[in-house]
C-alpha positions as a printed NumPy array, in Angstrom:
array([[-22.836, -10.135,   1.875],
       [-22.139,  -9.827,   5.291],
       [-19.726,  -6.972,   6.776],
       [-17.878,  -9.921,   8.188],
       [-16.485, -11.09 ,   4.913],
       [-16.746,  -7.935,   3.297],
       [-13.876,  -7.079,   5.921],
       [-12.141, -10.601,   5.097],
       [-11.651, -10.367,   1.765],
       [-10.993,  -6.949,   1.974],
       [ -8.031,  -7.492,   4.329],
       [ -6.83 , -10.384,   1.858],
       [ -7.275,  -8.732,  -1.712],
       [ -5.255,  -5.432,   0.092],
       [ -2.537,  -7.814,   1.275],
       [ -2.353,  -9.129,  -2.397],
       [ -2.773,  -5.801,  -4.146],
       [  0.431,  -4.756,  -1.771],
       [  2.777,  -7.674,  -2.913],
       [  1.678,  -7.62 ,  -7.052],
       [  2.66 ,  -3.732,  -6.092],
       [  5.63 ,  -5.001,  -5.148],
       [  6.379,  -7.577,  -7.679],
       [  5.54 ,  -4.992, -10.238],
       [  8.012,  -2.256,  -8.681],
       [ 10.574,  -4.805,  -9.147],
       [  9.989,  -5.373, -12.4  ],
       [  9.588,  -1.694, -13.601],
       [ 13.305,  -1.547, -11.393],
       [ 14.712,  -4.034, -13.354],
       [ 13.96 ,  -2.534, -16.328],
       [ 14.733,   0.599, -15.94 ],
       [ 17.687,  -0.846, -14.094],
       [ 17.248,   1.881, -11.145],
       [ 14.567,   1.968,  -8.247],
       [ 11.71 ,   3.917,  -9.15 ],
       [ 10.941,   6.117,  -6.376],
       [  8.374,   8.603,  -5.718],
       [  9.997,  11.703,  -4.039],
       [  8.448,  15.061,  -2.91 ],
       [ 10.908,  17.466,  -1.675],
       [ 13.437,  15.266,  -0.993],
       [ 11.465,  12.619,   1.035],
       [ 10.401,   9.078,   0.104],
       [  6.421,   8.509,  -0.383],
       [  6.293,   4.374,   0.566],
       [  3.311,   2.281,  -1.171],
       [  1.318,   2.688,   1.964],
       [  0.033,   5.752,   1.607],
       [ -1.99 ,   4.347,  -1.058],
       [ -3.499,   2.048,   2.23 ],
       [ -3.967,   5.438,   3.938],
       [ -6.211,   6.737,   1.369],
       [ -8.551,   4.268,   0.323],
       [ -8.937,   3.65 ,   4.256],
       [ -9.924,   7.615,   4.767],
       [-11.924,   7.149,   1.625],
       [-13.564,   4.51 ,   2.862],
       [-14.359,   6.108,   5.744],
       [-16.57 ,   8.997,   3.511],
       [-18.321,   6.575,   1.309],
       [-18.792,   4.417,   4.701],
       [-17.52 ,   1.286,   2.735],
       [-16.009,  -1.79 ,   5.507],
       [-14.564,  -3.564,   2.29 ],
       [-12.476,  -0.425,   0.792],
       [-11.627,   0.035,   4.62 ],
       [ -9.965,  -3.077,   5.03 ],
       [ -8.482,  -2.573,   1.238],
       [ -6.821,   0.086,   2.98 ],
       [ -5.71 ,  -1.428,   6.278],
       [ -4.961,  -4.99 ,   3.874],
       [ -2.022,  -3.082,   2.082],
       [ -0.183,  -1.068,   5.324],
       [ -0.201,  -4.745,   6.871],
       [  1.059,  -6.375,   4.043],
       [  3.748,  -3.115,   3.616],
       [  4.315,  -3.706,   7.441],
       [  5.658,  -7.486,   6.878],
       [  7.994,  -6.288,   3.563],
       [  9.617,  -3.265,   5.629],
       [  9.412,  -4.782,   9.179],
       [  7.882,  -1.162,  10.28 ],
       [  5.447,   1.043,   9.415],
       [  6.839,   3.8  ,   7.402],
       [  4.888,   6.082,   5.088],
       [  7.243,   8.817,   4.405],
       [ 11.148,   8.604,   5.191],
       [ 14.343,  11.164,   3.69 ],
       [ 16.427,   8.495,   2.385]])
């Protein structure tokens, strides 16, 4: 397969990995009827630091399709939040 597509469908399956991520948070919300929230110390971790590390991964393991994985879910977290955030204190 060529690197082309490799970074295509990356790209795509990272911006759909982002928004089941996000249907699913919704869900587990809903259920648990409060937002589940990953804190360290007081600060918010944000779904795209998953994006961060599969990108820095792929970057090891010199893999285009686990690279735009990576880059696929901080774009798609970049339409939900209208920024780029990957840690906030809120």
């Amino acid at each position: 397969m060529s690197v082309f597509l490799q970074i295509i469908e990356g790209l795509l399956a990272g911006i759909a990995a982002g928004f089941v991520y996000e249907a699913g948070y919704r869900l587990l919300a809903r259920r648990l009827k409060r937002k589940p929230v990953y804190r360290i110390k007081g600060l918010r971790i944000h779904h795209s630091v998953y994006g961060i590390i599969i990108a820095a991964v792929s970057l090891w393991l010199r893999n285009p399709f686990l690279l735009s994985l990576g880059i696929g879910i901080i774009i798609q977290h970049i339409i939900v939040e209208k920024r780029f955030t990957v840690v906030d204190r809120s």
